[in-house]
Structures are given as C-alpha cells and as structure tokens.
PDB file of C-alpha atoms (C1' of nucleotides) in Angstrom:
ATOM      1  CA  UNK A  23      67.874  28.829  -9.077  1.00 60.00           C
ATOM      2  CA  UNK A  24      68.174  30.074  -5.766  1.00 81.00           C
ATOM      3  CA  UNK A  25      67.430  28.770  -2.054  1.00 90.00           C
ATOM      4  CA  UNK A  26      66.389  31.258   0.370  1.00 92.00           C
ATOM      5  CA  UNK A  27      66.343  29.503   3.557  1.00 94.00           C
ATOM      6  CA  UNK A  28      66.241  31.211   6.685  1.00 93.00           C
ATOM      7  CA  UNK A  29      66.987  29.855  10.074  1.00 89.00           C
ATOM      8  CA  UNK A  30      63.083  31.080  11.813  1.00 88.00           C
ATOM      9  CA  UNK A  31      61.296  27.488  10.664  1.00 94.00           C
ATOM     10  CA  UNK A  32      62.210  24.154   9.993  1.00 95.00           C
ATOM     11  CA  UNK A  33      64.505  23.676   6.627  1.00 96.00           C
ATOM     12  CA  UNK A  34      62.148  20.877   5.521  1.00 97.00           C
ATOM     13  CA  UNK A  35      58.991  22.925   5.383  1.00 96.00           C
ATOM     14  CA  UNK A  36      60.666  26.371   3.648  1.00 96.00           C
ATOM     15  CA  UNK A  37      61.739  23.905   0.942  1.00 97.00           C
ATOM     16  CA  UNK A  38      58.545  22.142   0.607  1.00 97.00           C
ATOM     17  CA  UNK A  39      56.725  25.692  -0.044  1.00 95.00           C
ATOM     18  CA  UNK A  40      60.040  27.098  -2.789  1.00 96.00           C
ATOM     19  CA  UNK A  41      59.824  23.504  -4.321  1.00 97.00           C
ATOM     20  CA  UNK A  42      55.786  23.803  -4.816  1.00 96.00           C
ATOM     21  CA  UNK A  43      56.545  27.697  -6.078  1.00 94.00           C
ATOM     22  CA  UNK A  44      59.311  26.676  -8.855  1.00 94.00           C
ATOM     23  CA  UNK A  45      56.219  23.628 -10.113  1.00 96.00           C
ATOM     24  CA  UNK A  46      53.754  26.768 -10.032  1.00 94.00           C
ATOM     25  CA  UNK A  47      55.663  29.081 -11.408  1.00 91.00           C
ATOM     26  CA  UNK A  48      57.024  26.849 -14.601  1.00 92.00           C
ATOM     27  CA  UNK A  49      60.518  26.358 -13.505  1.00 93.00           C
ATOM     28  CA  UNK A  50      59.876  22.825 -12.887  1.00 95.00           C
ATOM     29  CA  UNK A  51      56.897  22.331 -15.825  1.00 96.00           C
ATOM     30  CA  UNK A  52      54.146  19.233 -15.710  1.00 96.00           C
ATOM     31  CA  UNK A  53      55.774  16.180 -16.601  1.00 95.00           C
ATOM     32  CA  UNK A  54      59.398  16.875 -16.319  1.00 96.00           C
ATOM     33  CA  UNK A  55      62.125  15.661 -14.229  1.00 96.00           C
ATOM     34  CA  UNK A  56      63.853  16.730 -10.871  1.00 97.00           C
ATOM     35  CA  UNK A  57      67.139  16.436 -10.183  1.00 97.00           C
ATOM     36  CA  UNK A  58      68.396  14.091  -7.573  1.00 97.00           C
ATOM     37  CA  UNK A  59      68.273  14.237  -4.451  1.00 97.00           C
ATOM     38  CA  UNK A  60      71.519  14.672  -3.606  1.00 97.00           C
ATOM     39  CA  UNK A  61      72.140  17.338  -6.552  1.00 97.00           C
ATOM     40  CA  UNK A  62      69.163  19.565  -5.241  1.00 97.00           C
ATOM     41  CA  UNK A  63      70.126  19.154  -1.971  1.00 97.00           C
ATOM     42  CA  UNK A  64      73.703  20.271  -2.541  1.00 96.00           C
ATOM     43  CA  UNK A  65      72.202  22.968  -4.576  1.00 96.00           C
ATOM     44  CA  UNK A  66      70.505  24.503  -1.813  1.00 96.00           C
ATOM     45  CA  UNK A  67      73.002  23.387   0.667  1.00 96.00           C
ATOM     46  CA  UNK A  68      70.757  21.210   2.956  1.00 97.00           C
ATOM     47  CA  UNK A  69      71.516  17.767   4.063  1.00 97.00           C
ATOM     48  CA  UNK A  70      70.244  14.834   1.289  1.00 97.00           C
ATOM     49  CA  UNK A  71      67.790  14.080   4.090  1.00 97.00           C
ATOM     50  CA  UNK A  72      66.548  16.891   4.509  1.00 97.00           C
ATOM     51  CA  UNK A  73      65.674  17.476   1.248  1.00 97.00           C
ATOM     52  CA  UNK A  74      64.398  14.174   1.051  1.00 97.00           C
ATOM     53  CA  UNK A  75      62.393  15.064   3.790  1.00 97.00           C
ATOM     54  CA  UNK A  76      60.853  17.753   1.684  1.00 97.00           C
ATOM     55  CA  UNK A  77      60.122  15.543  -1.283  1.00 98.00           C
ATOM     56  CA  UNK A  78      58.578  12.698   0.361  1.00 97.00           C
ATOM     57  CA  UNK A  79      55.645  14.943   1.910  1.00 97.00           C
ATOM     58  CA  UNK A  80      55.327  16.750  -2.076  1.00 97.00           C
ATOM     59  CA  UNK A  81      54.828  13.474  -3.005  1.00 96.00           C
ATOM     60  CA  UNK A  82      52.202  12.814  -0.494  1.00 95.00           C
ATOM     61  CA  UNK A  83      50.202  15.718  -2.232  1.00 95.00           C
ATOM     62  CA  UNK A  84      50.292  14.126  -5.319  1.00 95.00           C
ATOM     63  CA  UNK A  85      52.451  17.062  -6.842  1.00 97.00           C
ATOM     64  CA  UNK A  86      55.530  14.836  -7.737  1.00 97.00           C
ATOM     65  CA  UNK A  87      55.830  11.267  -8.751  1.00 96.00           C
ATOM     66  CA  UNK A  88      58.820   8.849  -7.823  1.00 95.00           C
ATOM     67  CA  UNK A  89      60.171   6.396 -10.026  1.00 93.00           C
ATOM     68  CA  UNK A  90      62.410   4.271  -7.090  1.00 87.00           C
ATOM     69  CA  UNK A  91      65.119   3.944  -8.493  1.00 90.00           C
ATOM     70  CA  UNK A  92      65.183   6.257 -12.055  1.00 91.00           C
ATOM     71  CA  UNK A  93      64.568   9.728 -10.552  1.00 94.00           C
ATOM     72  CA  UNK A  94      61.520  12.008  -9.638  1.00 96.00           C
ATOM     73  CA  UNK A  95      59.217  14.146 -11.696  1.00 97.00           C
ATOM     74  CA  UNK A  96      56.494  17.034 -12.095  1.00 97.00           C
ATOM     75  CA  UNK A  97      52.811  15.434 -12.533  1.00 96.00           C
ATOM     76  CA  UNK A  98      51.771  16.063 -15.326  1.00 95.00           C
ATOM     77  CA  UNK A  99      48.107  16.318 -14.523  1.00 96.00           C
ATOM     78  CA  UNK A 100      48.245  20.387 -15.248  1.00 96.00           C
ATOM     79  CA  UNK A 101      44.907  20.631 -13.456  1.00 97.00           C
ATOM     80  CA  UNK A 102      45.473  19.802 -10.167  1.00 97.00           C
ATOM     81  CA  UNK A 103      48.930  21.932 -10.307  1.00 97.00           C
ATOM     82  CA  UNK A 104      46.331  24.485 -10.964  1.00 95.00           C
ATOM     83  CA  UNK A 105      44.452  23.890  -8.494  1.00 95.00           C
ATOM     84  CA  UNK A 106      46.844  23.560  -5.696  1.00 96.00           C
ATOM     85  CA  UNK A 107      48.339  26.912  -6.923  1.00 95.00           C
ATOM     86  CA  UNK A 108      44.717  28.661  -6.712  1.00 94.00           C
ATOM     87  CA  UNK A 109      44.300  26.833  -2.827  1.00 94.00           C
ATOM     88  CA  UNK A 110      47.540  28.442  -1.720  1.00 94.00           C
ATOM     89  CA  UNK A 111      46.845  32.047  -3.340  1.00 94.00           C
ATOM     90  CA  UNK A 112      43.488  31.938  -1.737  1.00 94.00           C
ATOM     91  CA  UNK A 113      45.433  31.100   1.912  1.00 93.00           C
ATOM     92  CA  UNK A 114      47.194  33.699   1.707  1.00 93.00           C
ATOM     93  CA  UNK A 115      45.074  36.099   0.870  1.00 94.00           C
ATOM     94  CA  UNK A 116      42.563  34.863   3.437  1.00 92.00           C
ATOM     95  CA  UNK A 117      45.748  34.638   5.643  1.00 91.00           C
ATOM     96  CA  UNK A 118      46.863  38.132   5.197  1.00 93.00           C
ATOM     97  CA  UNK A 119      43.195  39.756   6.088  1.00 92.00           C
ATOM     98  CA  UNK A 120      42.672  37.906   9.220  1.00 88.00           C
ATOM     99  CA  UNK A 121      46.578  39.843  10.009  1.00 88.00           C
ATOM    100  CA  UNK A 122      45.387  42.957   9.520  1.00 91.00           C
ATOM    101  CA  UNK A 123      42.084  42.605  10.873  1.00 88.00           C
ATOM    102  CA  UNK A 124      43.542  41.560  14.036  1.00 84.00           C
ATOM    103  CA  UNK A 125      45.749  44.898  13.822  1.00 86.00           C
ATOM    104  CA  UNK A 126      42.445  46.832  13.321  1.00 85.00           C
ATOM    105  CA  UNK A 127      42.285  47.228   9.929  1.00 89.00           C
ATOM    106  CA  UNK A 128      38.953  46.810   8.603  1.00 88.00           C
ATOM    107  CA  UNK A 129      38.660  45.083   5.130  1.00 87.00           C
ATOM    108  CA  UNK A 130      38.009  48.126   3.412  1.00 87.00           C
ATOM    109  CA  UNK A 131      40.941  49.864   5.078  1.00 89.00           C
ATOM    110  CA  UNK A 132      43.311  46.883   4.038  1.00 91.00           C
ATOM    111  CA  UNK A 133      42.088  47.614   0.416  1.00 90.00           C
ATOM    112  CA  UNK A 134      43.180  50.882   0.292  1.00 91.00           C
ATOM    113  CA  UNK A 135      46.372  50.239   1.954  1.00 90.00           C
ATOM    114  CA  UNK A 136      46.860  47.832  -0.163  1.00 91.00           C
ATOM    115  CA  UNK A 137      46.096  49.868  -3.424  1.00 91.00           C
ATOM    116  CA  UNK A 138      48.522  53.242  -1.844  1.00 90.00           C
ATOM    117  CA  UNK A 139      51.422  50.603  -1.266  1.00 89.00           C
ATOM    118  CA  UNK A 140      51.132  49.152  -5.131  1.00 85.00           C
ATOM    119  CA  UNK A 141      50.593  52.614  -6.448  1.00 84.00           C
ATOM    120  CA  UNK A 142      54.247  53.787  -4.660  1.00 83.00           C
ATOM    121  CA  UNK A 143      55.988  50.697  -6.001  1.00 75.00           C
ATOM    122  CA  UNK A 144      55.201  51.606  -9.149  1.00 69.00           C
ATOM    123  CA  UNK A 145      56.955  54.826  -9.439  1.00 66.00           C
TER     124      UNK A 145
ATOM    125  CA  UNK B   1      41.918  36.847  25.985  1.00 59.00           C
ATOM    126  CA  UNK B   2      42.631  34.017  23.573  1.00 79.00           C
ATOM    127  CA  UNK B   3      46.106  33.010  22.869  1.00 88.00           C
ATOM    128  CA  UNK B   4      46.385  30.766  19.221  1.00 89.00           C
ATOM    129  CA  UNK B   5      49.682  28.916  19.204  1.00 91.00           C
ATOM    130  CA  UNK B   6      50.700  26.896  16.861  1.00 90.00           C
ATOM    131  CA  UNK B   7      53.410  24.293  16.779  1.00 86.00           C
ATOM    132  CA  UNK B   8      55.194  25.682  13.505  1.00 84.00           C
ATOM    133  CA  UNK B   9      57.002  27.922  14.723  1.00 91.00           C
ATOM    134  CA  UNK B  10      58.933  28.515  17.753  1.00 92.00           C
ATOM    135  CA  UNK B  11      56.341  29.248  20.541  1.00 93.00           C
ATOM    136  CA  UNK B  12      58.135  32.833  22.001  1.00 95.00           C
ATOM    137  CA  UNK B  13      58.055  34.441  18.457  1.00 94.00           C
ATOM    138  CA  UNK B  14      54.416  33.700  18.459  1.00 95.00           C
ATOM    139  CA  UNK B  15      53.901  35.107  21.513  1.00 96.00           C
ATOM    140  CA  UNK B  16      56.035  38.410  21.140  1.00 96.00           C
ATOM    141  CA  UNK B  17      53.480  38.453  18.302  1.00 94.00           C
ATOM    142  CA  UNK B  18      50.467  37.989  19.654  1.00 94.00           C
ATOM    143  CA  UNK B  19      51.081  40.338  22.814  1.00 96.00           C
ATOM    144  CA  UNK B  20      51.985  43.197  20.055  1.00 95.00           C
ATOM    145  CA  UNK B  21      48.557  42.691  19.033  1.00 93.00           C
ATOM    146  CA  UNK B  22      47.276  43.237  21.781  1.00 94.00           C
ATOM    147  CA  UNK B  23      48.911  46.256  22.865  1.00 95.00           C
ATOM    148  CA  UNK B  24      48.462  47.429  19.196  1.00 93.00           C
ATOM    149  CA  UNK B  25      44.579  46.799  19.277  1.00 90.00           C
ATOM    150  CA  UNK B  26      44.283  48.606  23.059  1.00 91.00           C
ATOM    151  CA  UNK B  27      43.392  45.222  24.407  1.00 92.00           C
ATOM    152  CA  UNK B  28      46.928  46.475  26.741  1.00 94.00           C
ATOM    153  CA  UNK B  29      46.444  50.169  26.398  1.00 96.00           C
ATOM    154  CA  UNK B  30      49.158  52.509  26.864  1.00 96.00           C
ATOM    155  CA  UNK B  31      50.387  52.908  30.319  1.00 95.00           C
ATOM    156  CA  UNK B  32      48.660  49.866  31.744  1.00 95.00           C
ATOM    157  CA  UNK B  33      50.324  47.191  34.055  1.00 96.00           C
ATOM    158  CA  UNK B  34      50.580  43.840  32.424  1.00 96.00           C
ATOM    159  CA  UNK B  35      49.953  40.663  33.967  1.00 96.00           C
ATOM    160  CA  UNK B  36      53.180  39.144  35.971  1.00 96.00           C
ATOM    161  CA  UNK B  37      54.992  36.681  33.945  1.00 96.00           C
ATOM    162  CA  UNK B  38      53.384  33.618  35.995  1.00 96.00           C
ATOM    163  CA  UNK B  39      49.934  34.707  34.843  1.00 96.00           C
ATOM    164  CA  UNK B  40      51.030  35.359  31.609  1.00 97.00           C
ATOM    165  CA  UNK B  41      52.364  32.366  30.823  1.00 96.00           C
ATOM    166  CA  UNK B  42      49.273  30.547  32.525  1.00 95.00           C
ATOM    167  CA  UNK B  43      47.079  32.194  30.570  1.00 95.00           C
ATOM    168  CA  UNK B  44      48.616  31.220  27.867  1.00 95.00           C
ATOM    169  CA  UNK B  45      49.527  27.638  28.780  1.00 95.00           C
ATOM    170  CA  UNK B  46      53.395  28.573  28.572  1.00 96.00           C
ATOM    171  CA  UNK B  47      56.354  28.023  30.769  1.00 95.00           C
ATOM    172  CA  UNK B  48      56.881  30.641  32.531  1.00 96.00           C
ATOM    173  CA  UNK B  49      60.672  30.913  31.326  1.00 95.00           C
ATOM    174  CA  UNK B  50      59.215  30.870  27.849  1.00 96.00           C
ATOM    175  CA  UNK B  51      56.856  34.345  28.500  1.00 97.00           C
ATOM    176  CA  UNK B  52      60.133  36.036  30.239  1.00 96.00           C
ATOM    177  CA  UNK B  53      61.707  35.176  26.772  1.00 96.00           C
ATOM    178  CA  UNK B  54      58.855  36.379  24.924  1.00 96.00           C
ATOM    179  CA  UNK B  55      58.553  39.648  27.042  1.00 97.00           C
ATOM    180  CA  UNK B  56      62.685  40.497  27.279  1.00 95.00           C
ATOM    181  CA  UNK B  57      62.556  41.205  23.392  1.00 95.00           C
ATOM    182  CA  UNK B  58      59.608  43.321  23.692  1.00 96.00           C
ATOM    183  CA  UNK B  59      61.098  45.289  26.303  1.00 95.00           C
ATOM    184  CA  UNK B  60      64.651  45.492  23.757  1.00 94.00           C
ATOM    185  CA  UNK B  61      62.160  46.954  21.354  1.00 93.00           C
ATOM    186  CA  UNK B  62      60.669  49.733  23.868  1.00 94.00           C
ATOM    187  CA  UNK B  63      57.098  48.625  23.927  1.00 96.00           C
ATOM    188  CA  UNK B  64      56.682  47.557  27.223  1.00 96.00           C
ATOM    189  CA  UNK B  65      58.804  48.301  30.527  1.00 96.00           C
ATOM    190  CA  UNK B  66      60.176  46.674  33.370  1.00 95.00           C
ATOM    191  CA  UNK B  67      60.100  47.546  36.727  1.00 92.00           C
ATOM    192  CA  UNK B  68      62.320  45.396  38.178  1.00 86.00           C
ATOM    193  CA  UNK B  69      60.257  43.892  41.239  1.00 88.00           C
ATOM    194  CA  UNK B  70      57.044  45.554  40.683  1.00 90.00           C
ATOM    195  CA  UNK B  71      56.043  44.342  37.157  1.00 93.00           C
ATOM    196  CA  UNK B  72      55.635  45.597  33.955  1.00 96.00           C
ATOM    197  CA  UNK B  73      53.873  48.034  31.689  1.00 96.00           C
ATOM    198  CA  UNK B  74      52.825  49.448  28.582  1.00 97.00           C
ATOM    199  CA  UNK B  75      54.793  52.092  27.464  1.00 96.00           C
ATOM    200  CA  UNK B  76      53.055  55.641  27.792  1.00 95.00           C
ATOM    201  CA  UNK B  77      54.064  56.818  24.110  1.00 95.00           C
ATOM    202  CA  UNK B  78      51.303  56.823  21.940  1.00 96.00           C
ATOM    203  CA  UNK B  79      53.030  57.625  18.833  1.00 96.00           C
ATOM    204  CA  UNK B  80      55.898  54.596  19.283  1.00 96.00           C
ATOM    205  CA  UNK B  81      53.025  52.628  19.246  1.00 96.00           C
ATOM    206  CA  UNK B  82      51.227  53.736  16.237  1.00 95.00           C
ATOM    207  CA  UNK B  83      54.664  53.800  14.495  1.00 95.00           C
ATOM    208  CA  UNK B  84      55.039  50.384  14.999  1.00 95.00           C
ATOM    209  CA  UNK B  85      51.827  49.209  14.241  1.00 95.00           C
ATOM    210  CA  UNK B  86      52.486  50.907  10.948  1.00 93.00           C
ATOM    211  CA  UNK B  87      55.021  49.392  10.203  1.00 93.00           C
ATOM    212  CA  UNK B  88      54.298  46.387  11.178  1.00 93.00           C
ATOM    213  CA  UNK B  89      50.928  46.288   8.774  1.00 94.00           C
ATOM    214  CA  UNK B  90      53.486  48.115   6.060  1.00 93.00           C
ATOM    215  CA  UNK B  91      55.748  44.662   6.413  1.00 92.00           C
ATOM    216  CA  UNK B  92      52.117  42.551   6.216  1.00 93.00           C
ATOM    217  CA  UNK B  93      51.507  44.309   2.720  1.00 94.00           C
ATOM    218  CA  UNK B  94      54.574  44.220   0.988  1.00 92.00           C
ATOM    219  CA  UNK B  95      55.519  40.463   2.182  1.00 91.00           C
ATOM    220  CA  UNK B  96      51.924  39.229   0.756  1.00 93.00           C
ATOM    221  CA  UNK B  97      52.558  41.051  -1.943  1.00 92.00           C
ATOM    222  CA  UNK B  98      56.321  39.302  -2.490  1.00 89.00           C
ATOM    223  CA  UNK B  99      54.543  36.241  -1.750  1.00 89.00           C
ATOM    224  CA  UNK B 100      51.787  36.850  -4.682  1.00 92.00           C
ATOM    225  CA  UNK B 101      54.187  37.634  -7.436  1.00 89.00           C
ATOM    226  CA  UNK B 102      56.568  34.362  -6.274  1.00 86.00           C
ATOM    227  CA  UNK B 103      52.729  32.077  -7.148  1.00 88.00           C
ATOM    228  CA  UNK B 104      52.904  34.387 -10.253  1.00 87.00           C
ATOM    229  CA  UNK B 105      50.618  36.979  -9.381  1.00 90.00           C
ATOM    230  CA  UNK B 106      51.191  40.882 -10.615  1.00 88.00           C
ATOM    231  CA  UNK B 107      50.313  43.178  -8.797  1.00 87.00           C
ATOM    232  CA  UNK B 108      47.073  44.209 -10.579  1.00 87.00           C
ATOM    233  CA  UNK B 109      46.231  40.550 -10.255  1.00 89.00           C
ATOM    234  CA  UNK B 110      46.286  40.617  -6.883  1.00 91.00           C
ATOM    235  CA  UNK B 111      44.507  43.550  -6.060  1.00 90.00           C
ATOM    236  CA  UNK B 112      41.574  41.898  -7.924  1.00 91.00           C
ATOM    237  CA  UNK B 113      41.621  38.397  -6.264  1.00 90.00           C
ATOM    238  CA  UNK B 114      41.339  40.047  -2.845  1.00 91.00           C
ATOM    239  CA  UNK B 115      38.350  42.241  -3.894  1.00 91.00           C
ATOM    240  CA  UNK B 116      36.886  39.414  -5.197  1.00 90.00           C
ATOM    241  CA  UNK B 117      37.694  37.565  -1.762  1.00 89.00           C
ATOM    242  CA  UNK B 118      36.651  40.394   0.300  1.00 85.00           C
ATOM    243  CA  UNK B 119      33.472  40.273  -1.485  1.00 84.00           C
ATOM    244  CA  UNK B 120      32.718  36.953  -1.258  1.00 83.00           C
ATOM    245  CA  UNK B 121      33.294  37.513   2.636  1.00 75.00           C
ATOM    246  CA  UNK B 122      30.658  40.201   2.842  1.00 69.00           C
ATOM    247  CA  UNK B 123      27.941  37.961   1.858  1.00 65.00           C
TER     248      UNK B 123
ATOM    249  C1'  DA C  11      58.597  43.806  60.354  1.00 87.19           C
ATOM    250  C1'  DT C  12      56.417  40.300  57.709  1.00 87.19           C
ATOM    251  C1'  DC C  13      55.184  38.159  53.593  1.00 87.19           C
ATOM    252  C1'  DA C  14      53.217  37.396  49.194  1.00 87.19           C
ATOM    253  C1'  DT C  15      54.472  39.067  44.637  1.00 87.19           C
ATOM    254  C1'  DT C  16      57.594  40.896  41.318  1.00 87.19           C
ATOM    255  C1'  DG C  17      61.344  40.015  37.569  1.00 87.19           C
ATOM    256  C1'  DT C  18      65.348  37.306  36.898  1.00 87.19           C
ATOM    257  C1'  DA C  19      68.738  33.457  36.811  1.00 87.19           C
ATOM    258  C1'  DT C  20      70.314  28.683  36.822  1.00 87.19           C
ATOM    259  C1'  DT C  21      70.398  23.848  36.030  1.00 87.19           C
ATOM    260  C1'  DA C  22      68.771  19.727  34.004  1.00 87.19           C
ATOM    261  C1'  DG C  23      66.079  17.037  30.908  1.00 87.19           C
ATOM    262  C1'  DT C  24      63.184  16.222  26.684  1.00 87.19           C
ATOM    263  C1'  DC C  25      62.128  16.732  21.999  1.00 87.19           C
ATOM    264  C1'  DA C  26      62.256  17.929  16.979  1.00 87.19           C
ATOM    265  C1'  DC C  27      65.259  19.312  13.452  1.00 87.19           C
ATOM    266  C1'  DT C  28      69.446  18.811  11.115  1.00 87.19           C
ATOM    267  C1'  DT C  29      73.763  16.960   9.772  1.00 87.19           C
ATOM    268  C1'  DA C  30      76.971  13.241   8.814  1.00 87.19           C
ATOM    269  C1'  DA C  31      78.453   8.935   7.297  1.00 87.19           C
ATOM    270  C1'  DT C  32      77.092   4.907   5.492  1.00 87.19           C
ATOM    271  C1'  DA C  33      74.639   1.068   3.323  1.00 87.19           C
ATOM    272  C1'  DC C  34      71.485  -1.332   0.101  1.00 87.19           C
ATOM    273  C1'  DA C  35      68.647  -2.682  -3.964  1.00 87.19           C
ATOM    274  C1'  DG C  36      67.002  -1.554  -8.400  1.00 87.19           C
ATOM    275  C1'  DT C  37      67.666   0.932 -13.033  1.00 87.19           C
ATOM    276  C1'  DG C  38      69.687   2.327 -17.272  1.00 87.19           C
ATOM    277  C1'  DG C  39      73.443   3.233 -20.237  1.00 87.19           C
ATOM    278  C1'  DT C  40      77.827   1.518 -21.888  1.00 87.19           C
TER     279       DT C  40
ATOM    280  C1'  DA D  30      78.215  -7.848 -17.379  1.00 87.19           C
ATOM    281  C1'  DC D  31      79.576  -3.722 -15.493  1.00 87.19           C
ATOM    282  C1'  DC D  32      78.880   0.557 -13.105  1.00 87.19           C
ATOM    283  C1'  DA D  33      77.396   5.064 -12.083  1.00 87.19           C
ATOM    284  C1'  DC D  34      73.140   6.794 -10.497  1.00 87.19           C
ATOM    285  C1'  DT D  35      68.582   6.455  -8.428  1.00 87.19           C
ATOM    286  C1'  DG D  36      65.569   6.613  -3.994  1.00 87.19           C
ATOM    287  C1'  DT D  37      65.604   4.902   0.585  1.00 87.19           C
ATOM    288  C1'  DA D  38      66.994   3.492   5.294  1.00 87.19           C
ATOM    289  C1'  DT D  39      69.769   3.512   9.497  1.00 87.19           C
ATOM    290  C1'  DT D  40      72.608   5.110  13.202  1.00 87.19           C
ATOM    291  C1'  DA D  41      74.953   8.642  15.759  1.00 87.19           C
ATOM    292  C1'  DA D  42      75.836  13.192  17.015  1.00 87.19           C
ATOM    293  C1'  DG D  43      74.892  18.154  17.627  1.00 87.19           C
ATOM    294  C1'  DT D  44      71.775  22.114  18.272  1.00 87.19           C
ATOM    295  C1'  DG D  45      67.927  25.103  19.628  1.00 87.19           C
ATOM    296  C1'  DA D  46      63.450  25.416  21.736  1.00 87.19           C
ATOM    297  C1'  DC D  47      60.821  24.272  25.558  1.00 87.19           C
ATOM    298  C1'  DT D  48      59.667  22.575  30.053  1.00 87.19           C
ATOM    299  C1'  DA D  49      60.408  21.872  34.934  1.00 87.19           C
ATOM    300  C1'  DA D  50      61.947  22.893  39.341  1.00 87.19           C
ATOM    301  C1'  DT D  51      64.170  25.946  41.948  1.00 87.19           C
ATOM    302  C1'  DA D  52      66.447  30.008  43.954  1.00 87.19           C
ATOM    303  C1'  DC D  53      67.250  34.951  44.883  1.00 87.19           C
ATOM    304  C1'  DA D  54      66.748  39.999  45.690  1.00 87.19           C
ATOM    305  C1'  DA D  55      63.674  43.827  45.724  1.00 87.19           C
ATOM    306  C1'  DT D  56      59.082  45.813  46.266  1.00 87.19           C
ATOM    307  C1'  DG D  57      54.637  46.969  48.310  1.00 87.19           C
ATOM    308  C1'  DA D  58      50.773  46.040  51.095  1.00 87.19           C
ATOM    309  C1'  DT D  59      49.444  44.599  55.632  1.00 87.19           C
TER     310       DT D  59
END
DNA sequence: ATCATTGTATTAGTCACTTAATACAGTGGT
DNA sequence: ACCACTGTATTAAGTGACTAATACAATGAT
C-alpha cells in the first residue's frame, strides 16, 4: 500500500485519483470498508484533513459511502465503479492524443509510436 | 496564438509547457526572436514576473537564449530541438502507459482501446 | 545624445494548500 | 455504563504561487 505523492499539485487531488485507482483496481473491493481517517492519513503521511479533504469530494461522486460516526466504505453498486473506471481510461486516452497532436504527431504516428515503445518493453 | 491555462496546476509550469510547444511545432522556429517578456505575459494574461519565471527555466534547459537587453531567441540547433521533442513525446508514451496499467490495463489492452478511440475519432 | 525597449531584481500583499492542535457528538463493543 | 473509535469542525500558523508596482542598467534606433 503505497502513497506516491509528489510536491507538483495539490496533496488533496493526487490522493483523490490513488484512492479512486486502489477502488478500480480491487484493493479496496465494492462494499468493503476504509480505514479511518486518521489511519489512512498517517499511512500516507498527510495531515487527517487533508485526507479528509480527499474523501469528502469521493464521496461527492458517489464512489464511497459514510456512515458518520461507524467508518467509510466502497459502494457496492459494481456498475457505476465500472463505469467511472471506463470514463477515466477514456480521458486519458483522449488526453494523451490531444498531447501528442499538439507535438505534431498525427494519430496514426502516435499509434505506431505507441506500438515500437510496447514492443521494446517487452524484451 | 492561444494560451490554455488552467488553475490545477501552478501557472509557470504550464507555461514552460505550452511555449515548448510552440517552439517544438515551429510556431517559434529556430533562431527567431521571441516576444519581450511584457508581451508575453500579455498575451497570455500573466504577470509579467510569472513569464520571466516561466522563460528562466527554459533558458536553464538551452532552448531559448537571452540577450541580456536585447531580448530573446530560439536557439539555432535544430537537432537539440528534435531531441527534446523526442523525448518529451517518449515521456507522453510511457507515463500513459504507467497510467493504463495502474486502471488495470495491459499493455495489449491498451493498444486496442486507443485504436478503437482513434477510430471512433475518424468518423 | 536621447529615449523607448530589453531582461532582471526587489518588495509587498493576496490566496490556496497544508499542517497542527483541539474539540464535539454519535456508535459499537466490552 | 463506560470508552475507544468514528467522522466532522474550528482556529491558527506556515508555505509557495501569483500579482502588483516599481526600479535599474544596457541596448538599439532615431
């Protein structure tokens, strides 16, 4: 479980998007419960507020539920986690085009870029 | 000459990226004076101290030079800037792709979403 | 020689982010 | 009933980014 926090952009918005990546990925499944706020902010050495800061706007998106005063956890609506993981591959990927095209790369250029760079990693 | 800040991120990394761009995609060829500083930051809606910022660090990375009281320019060698601009679209790539297999992506699964994307984009 | 323009430097103030130190009310287990 | 734990709120302080308003020395055109 590890925090990679860099000091380029605000604390509270690098944890929203590694919180929203552990629900995607499984690390923190549909239904189950977070730690505290204090624990996971200790855990990733951030202020309880700031981390608190995090969580309120997660639960905003509907991506984790607060019981006041027992604790927080996953929704367990598997769809929309889905969903919201599809939205944010899709960003990125529209995200990283628009980057390249404003280098020059045309699409079709990117593609095979793309395809050389994955072909050397794989060696 | 459109300049698309955002309030993310600090504004003089934005810019330092933005004016790469546009040395990168000849909209500054190599050689070429720049704007002063004042009209820079203008143009861009910046204070001025904010450009100089912007400007000193691309200077401390050799793309553009100062002369001292009669402004700046591109720098005159070609291959420095195709260097950078490769690896610049080399750091694109492989931090999508680090970004893709955090969501849960592989890397075959990537390279499929985006030709799907790119095709969608063609129609 | 004059003067507008150049990059650069300094000082001060504002703002958002972050930390720190508390405090409070409700819950759940003992 | 007690008590540790929960989320939440508040206040104060510190920091970095940004703006604003200047000032200065050197250049280049007139």
């Amino acid at each position: 479980m590890t925090w990679d926090l860099k000091s380029d952009r605000p604390l509270y918005t690098q944890l929203i998007e590694q919180i929203e990546l552990k629900i995607f990925s499984g690390t923190y499944p549909p239904g189950s419960r977070l730690p505290s706020v204090r624990d996971m902010a200790q855990e990733a050495s951030v202020n309880p507020n700031t981390m608190q800061r995090a969580l309120a706007k997660l639960e905003e998106d509907g991506l984790i539920i607060t019981h006041r005063t027992s604790g927080r956890s996953v929704t367990e609506d598997k769809e929309m986690i889905k969903n919201s993981k599809s939205k944010l591959a899709r960003d990125q990927i529209s995200e990283f085009i628009e980057k390249m095209q404003m280098l020059g790369f045309e699409k079709q250029e990117t593609l095979i870029l793309i395809t050389e760079m994955l072909e050397e990693i794989k060696k």
